[in-house]
mmCIF file of N, CA and C in Angstrom:
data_model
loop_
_atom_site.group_PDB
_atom_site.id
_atom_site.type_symbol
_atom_site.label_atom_id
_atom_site.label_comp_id
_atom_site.label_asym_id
_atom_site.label_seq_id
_atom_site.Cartn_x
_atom_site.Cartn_y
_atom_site.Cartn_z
ATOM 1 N N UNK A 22 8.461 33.895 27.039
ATOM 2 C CA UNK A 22 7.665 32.744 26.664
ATOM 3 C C UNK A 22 8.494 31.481 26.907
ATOM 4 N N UNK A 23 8.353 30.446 27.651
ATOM 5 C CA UNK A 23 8.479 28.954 27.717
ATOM 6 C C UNK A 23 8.517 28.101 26.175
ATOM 7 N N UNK A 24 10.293 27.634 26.769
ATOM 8 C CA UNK A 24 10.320 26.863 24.848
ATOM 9 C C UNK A 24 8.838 25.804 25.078
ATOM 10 N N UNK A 25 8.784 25.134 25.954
ATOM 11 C CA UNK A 25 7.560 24.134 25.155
ATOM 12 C C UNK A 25 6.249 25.326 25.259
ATOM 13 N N UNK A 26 6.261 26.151 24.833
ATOM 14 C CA UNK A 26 4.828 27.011 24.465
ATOM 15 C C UNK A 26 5.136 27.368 23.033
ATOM 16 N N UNK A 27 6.591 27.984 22.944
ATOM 17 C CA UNK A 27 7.535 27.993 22.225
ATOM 18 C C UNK A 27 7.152 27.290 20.663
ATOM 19 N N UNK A 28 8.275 26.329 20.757
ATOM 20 C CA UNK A 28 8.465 24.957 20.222
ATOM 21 C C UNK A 28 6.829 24.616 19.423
ATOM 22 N N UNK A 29 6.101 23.798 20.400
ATOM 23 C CA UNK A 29 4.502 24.185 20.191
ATOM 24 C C UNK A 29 4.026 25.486 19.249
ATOM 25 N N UNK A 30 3.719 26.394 19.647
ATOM 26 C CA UNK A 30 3.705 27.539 17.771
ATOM 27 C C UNK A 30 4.344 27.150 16.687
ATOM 28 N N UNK A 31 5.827 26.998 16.986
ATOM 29 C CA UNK A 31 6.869 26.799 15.725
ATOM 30 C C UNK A 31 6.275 25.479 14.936
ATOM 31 N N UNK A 32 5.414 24.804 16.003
ATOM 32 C CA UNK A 32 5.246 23.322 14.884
ATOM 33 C C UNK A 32 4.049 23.173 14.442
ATOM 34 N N UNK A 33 2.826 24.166 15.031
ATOM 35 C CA UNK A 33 1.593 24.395 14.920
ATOM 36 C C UNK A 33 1.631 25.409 13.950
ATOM 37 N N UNK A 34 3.012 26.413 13.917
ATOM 38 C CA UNK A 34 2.062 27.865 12.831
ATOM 39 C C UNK A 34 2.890 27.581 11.589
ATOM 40 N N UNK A 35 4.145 27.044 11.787
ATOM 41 C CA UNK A 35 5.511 27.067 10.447
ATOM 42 C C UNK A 35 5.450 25.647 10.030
ATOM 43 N N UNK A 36 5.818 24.968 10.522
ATOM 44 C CA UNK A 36 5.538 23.645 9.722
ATOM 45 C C UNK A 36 5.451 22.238 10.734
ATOM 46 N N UNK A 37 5.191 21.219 10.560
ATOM 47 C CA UNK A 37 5.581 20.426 11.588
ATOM 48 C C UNK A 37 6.801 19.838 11.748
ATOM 49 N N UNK A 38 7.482 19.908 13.011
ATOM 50 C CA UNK A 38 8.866 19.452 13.708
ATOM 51 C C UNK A 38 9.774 20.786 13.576
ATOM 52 N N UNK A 39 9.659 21.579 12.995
ATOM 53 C CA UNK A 39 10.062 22.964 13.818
ATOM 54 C C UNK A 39 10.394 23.533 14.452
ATOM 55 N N UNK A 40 9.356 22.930 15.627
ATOM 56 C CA UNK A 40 9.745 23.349 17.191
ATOM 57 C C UNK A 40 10.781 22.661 17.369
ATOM 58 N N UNK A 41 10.645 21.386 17.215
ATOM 59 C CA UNK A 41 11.835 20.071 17.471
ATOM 60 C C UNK A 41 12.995 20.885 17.218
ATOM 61 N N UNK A 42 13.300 21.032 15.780
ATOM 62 C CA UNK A 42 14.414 21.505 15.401
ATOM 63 C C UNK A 42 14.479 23.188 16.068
ATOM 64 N N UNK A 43 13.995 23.616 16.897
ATOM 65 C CA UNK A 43 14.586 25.047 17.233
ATOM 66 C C UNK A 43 14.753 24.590 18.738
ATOM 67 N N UNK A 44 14.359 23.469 19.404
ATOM 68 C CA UNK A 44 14.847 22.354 20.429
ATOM 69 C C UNK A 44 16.011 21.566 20.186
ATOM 70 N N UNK A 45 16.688 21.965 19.065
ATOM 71 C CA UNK A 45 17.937 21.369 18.639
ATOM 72 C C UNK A 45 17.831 19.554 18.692
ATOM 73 N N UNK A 46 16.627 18.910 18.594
ATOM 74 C CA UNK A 46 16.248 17.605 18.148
ATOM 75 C C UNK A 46 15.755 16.873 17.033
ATOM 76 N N UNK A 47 16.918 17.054 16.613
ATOM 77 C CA UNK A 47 16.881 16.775 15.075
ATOM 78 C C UNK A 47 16.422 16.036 14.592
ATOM 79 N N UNK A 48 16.438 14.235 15.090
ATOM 80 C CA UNK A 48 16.179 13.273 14.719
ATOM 81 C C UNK A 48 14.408 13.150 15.122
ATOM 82 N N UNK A 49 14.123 13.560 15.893
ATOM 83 C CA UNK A 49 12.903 13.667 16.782
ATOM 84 C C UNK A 49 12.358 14.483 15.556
ATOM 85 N N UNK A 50 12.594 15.752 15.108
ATOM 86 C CA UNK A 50 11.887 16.471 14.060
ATOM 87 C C UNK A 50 11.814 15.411 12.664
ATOM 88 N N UNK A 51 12.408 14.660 12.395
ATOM 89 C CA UNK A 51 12.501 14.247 11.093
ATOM 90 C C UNK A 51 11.246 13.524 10.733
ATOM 91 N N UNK A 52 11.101 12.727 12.188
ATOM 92 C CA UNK A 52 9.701 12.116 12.209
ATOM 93 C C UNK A 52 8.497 12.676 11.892
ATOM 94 N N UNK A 53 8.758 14.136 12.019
ATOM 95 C CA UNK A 53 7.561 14.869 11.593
ATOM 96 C C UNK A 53 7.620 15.228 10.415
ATOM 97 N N UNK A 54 9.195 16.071 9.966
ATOM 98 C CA UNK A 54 8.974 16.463 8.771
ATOM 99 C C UNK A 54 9.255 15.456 7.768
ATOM 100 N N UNK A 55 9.795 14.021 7.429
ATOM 101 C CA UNK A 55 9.550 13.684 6.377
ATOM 102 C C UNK A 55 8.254 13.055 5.861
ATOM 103 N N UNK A 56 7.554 12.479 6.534
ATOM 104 C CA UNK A 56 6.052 11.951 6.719
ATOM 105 C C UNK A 56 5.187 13.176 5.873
ATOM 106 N N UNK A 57 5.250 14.436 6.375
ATOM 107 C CA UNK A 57 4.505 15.328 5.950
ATOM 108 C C UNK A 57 5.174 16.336 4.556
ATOM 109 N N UNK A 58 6.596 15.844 4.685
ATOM 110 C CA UNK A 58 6.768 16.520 2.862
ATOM 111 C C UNK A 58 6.295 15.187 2.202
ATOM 112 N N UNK A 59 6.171 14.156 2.405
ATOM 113 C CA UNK A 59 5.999 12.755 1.189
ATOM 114 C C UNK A 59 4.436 13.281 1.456
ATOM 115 N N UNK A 60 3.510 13.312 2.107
ATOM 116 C CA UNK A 60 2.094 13.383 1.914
ATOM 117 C C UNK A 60 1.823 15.032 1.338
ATOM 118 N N UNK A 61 2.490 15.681 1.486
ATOM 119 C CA UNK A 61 2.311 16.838 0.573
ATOM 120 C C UNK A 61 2.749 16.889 -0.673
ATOM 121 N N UNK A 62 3.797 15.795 -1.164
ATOM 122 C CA UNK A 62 4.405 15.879 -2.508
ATOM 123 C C UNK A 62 2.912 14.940 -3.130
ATOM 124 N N UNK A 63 2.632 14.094 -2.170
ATOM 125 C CA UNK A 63 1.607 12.725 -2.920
ATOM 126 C C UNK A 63 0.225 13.544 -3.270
ATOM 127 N N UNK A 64 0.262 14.871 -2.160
ATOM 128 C CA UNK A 64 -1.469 15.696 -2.832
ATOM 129 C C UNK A 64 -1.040 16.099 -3.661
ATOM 130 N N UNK A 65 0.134 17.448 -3.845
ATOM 131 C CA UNK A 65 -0.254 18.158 -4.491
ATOM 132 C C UNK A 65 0.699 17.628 -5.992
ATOM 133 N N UNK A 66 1.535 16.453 -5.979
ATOM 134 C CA UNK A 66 1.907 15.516 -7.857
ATOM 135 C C UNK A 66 0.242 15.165 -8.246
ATOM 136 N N UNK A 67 -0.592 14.656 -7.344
ATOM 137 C CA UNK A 67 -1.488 13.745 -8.087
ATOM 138 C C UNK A 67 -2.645 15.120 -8.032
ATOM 139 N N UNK A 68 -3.329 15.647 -7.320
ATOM 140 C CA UNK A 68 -3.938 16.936 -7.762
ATOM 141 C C UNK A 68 -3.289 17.605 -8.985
ATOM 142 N N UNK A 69 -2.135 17.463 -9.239
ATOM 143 C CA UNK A 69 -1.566 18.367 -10.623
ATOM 144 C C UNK A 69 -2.016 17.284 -11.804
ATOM 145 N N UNK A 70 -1.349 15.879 -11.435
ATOM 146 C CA UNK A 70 -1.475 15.115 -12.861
ATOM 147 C C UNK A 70 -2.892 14.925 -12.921
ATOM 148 N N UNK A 71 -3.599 14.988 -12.038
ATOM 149 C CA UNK A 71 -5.074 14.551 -12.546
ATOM 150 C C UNK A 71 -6.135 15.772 -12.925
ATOM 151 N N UNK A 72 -5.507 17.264 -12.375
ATOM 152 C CA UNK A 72 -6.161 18.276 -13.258
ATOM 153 C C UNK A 72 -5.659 18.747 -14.897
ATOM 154 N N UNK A 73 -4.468 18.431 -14.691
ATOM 155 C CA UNK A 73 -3.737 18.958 -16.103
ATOM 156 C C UNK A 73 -4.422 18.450 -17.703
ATOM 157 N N UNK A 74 -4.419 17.204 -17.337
ATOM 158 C CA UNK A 74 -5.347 16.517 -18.763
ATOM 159 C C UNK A 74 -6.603 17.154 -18.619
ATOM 160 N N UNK A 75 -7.510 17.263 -17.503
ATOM 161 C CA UNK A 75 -8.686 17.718 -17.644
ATOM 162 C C UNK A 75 -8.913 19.410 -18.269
ATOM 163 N N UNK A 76 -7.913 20.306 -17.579
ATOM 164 C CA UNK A 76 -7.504 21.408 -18.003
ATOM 165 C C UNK A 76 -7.005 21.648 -20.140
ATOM 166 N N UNK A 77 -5.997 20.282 -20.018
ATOM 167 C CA UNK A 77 -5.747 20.216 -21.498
ATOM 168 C C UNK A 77 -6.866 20.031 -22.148
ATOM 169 N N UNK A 78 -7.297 19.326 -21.837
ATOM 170 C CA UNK A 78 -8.712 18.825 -22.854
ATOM 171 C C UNK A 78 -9.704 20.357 -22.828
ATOM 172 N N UNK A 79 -9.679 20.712 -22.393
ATOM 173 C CA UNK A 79 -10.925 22.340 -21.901
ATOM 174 C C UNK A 79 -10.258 22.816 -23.020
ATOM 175 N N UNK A 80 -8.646 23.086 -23.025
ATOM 176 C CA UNK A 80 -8.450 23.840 -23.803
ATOM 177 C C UNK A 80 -8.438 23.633 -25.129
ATOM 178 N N UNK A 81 -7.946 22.356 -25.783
ATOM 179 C CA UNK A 81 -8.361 22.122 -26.781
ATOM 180 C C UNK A 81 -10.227 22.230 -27.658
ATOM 181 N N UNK A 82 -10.608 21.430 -26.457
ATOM 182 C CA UNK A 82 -12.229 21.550 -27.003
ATOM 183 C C UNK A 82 -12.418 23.265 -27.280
ATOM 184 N N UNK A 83 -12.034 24.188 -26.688
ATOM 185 C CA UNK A 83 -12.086 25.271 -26.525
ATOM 186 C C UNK A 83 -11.376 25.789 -28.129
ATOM 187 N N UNK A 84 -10.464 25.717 -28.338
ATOM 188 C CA UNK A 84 -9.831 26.017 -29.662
ATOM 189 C C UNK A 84 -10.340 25.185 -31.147
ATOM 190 N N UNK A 85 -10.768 23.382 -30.890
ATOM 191 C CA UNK A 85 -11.378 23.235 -31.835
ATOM 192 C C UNK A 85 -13.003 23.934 -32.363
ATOM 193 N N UNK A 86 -13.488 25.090 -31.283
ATOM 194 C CA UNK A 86 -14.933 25.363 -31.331
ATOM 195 C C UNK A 86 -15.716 24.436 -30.345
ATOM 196 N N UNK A 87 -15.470 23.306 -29.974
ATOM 197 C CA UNK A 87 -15.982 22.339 -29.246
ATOM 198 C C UNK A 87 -16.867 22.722 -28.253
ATOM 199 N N UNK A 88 -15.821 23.795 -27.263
ATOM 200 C CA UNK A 88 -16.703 24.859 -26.074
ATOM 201 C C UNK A 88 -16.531 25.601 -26.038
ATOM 202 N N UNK A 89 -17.228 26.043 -25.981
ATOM 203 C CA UNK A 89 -17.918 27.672 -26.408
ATOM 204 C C UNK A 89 -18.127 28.552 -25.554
ATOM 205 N N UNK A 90 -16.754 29.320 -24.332
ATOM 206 C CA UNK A 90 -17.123 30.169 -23.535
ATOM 207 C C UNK A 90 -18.027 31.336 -23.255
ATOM 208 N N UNK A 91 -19.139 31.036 -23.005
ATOM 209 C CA UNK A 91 -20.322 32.286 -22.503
ATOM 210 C C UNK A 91 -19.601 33.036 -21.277
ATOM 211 N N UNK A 92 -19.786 34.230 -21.542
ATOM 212 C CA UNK A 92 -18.967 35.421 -20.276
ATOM 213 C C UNK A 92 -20.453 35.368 -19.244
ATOM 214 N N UNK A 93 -21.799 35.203 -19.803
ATOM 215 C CA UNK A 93 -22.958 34.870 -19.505
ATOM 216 C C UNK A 93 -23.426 34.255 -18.489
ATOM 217 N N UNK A 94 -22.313 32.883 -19.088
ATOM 218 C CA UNK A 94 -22.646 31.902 -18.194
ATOM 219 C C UNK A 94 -21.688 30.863 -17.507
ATOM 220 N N UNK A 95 -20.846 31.489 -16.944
ATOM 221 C CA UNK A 95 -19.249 31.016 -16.173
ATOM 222 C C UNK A 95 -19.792 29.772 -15.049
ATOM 223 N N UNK A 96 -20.762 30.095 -14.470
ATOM 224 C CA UNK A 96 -21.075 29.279 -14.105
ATOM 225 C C UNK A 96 -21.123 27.406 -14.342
ATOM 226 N N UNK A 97 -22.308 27.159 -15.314
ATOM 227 C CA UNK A 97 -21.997 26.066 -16.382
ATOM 228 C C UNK A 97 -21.200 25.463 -16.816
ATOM 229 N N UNK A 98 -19.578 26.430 -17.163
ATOM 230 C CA UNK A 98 -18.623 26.091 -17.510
ATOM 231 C C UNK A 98 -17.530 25.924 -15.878
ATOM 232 N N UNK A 99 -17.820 26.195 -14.958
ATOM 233 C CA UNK A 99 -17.317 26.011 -13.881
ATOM 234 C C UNK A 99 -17.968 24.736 -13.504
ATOM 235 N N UNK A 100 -19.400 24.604 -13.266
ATOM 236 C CA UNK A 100 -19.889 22.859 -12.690
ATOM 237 C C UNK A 100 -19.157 21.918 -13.753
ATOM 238 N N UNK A 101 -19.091 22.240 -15.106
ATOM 239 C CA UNK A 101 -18.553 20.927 -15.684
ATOM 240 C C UNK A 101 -16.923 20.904 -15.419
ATOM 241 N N UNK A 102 -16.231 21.729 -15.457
ATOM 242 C CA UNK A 102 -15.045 21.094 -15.025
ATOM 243 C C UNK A 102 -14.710 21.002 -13.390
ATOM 244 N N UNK A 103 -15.851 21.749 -12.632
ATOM 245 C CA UNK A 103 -15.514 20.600 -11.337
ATOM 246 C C UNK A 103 -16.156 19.045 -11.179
ATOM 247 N N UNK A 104 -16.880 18.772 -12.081
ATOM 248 C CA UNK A 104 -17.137 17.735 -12.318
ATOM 249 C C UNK A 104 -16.141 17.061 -12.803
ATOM 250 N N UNK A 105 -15.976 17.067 -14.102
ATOM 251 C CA UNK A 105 -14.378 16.528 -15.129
ATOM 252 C C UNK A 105 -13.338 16.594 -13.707
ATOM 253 N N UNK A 106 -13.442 17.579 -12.674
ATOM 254 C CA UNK A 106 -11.656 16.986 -12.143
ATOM 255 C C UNK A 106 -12.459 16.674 -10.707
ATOM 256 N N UNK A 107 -13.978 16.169 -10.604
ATOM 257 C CA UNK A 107 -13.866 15.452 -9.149
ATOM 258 C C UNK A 107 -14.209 13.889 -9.688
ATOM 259 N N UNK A 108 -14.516 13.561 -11.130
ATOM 260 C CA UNK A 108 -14.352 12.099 -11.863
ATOM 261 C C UNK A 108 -13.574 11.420 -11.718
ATOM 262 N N UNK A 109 -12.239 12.721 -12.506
ATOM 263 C CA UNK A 109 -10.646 12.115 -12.283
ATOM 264 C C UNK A 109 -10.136 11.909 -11.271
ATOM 265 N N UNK A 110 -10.338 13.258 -9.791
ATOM 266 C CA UNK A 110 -9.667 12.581 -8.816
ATOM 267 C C UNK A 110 -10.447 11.154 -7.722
ATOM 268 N N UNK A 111 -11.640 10.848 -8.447
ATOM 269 C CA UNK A 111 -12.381 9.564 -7.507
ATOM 270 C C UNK A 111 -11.425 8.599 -7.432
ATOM 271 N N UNK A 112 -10.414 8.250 -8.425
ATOM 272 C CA UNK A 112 -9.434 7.151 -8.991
ATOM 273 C C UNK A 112 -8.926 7.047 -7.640
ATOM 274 N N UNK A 113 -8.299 7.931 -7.082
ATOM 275 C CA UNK A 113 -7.327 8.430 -6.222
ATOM 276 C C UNK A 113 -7.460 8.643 -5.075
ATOM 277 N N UNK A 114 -9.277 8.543 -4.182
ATOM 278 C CA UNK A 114 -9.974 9.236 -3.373
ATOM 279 C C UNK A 114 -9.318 8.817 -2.316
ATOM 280 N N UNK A 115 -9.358 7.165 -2.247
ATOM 281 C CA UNK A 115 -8.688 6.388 -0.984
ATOM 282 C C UNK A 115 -7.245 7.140 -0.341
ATOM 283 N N UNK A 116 -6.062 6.774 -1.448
ATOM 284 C CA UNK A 116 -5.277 7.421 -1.440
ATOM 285 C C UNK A 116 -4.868 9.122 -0.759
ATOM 286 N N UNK A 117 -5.496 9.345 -1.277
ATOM 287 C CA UNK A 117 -5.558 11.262 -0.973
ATOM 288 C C UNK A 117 -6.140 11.172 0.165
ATOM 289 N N UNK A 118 -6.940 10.428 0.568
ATOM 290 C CA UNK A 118 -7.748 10.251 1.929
ATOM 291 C C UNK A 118 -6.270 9.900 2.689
ATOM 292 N N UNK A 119 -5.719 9.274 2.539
ATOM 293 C CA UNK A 119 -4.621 8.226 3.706
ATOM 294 C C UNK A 119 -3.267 9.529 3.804
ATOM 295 N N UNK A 120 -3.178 10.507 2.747
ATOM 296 C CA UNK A 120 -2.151 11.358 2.699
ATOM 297 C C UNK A 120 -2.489 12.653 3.884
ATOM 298 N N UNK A 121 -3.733 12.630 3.127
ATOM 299 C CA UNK A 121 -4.426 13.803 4.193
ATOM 300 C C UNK A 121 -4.400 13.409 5.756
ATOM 301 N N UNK A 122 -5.019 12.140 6.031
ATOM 302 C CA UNK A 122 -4.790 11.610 7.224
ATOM 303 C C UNK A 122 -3.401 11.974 8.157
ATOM 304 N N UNK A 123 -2.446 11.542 7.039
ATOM 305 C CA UNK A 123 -0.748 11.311 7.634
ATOM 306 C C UNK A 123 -0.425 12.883 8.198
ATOM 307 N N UNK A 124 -0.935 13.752 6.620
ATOM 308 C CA UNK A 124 -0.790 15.251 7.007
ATOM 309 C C UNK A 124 -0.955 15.635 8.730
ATOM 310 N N UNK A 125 -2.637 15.857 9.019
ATOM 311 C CA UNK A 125 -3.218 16.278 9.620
ATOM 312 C C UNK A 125 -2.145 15.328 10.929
ATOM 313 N N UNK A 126 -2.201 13.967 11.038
ATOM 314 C CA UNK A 126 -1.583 13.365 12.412
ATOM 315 C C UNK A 126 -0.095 14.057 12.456
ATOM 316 N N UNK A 127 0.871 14.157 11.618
ATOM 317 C CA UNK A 127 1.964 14.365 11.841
ATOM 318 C C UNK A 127 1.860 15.627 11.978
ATOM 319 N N UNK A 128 0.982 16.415 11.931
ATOM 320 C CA UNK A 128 1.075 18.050 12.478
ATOM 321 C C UNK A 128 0.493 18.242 13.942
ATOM 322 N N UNK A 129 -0.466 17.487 14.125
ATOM 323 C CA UNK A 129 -0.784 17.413 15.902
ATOM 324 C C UNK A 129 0.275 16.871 16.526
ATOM 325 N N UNK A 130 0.494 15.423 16.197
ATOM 326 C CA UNK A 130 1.510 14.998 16.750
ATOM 327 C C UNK A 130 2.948 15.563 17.052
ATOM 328 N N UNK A 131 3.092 16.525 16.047
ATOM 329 C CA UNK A 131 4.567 16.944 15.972
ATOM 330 C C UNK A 131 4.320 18.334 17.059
ATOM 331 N N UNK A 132 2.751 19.071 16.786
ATOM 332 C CA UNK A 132 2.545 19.888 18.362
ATOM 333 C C UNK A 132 2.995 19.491 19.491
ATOM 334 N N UNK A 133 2.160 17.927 19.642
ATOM 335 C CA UNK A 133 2.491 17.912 21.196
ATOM 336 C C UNK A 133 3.434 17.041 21.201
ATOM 337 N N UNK A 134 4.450 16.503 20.737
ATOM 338 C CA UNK A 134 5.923 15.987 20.387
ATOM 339 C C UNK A 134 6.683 17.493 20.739
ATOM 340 N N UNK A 135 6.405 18.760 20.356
ATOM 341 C CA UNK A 135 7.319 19.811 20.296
ATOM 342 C C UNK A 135 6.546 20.597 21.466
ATOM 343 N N UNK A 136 5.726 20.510 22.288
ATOM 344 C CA UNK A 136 5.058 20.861 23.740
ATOM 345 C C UNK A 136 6.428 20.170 24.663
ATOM 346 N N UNK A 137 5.921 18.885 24.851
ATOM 347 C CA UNK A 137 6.689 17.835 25.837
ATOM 348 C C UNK A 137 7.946 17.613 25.801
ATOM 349 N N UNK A 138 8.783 17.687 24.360
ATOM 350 C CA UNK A 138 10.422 17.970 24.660
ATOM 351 C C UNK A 138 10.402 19.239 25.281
ATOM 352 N N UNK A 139 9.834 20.757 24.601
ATOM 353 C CA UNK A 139 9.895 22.300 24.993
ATOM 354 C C UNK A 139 9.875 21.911 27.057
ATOM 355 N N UNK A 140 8.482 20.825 27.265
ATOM 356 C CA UNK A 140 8.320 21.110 29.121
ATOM 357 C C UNK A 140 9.488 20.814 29.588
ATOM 358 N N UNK A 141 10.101 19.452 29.089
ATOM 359 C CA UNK A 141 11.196 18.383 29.707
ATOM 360 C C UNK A 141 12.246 19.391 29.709
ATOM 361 N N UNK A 142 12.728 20.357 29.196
ATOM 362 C CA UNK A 142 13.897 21.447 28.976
ATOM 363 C C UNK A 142 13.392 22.412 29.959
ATOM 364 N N UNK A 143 11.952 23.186 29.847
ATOM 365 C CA UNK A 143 11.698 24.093 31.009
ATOM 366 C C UNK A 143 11.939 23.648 32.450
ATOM 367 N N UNK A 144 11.862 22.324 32.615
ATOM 368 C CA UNK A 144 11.700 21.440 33.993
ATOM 369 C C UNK A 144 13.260 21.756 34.319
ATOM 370 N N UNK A 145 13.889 20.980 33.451
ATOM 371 C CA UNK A 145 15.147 20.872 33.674
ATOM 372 C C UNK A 145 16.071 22.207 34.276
ATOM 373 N N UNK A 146 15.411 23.611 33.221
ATOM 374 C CA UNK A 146 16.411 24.770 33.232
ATOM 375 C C UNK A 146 15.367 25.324 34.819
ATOM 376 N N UNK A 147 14.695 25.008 35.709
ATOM 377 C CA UNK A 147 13.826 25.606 36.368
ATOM 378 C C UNK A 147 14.511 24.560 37.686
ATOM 379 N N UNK A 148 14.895 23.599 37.440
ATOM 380 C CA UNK A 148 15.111 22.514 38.768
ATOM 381 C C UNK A 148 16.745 22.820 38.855
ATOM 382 N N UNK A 149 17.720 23.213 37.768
ATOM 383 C CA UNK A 149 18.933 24.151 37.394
ATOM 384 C C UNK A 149 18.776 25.326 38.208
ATOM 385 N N UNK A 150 18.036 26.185 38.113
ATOM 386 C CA UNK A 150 17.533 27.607 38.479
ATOM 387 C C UNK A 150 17.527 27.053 40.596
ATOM 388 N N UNK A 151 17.022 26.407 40.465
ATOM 389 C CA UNK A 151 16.475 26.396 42.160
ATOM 390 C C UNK A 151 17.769 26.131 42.689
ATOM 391 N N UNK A 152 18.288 24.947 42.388
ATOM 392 C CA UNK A 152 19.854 24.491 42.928
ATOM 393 C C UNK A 152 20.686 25.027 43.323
#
């Protein structure tokens, strides 16, 4: 297999800049991977802090008698707390929108970032090869 086919999987299936770094381009990978650990720390801190109170509160109402789990009817008790945590995360929607964004670009990008260094090396070791 050809590193830029290579490279390309490593940053498409394991994480993004991957490939970079198994292209021994370190600085080139960073671009990918720090962008995409800060937008993964920013989903999944604010998905935690904004289910946890909603979760706390279930449980309390739940222990003062407040709610009253039916085995019956899981349902009911499932629409209201995806309701309760799609309220809480509206606060945040923009946000989580712009993280997700960064996600999704810095993982294509870091594909074909880790394609085109992988070709520029095949070119090279192939124009090496003919000489």
């Amino acid at each position: 297999m050809k590193k830029a086919t290579k490279a390309a999987l490593y940053s498409g299936l394991v994480f993004p800049g991957v490939g970079l770094l198994w292209l021994k381009q370190y600085a080139r990978a960073a671009i990918f991977i720090i962008p995409t650990l800060t937008a993964l720390w920013y989903l999944c801190s604010t998905i935690y802090h904004t289910i946890a109170p909603v979760y706390a509160k279930m449980l309390r109402d739940a222990e003062e008698g407040i709610l009253v789990v039916d085995p019956t009817n899981l349902t009911s008790l499932s629409l209201k707390l995806n309701q309760e945590i799609a309220q809480s995360l509206s606060a945040h929607q923009g946000a989580l929108d712009l993280a997700k964004g960064i996600l999704i670009a810095a993982w294509l990008c870091s594909i074909v970032s880790s394609y085109f260094a992988g070709k520029k090396l095949d070119l090279a070791a192939t124009t090496e090869n003919n000489q």
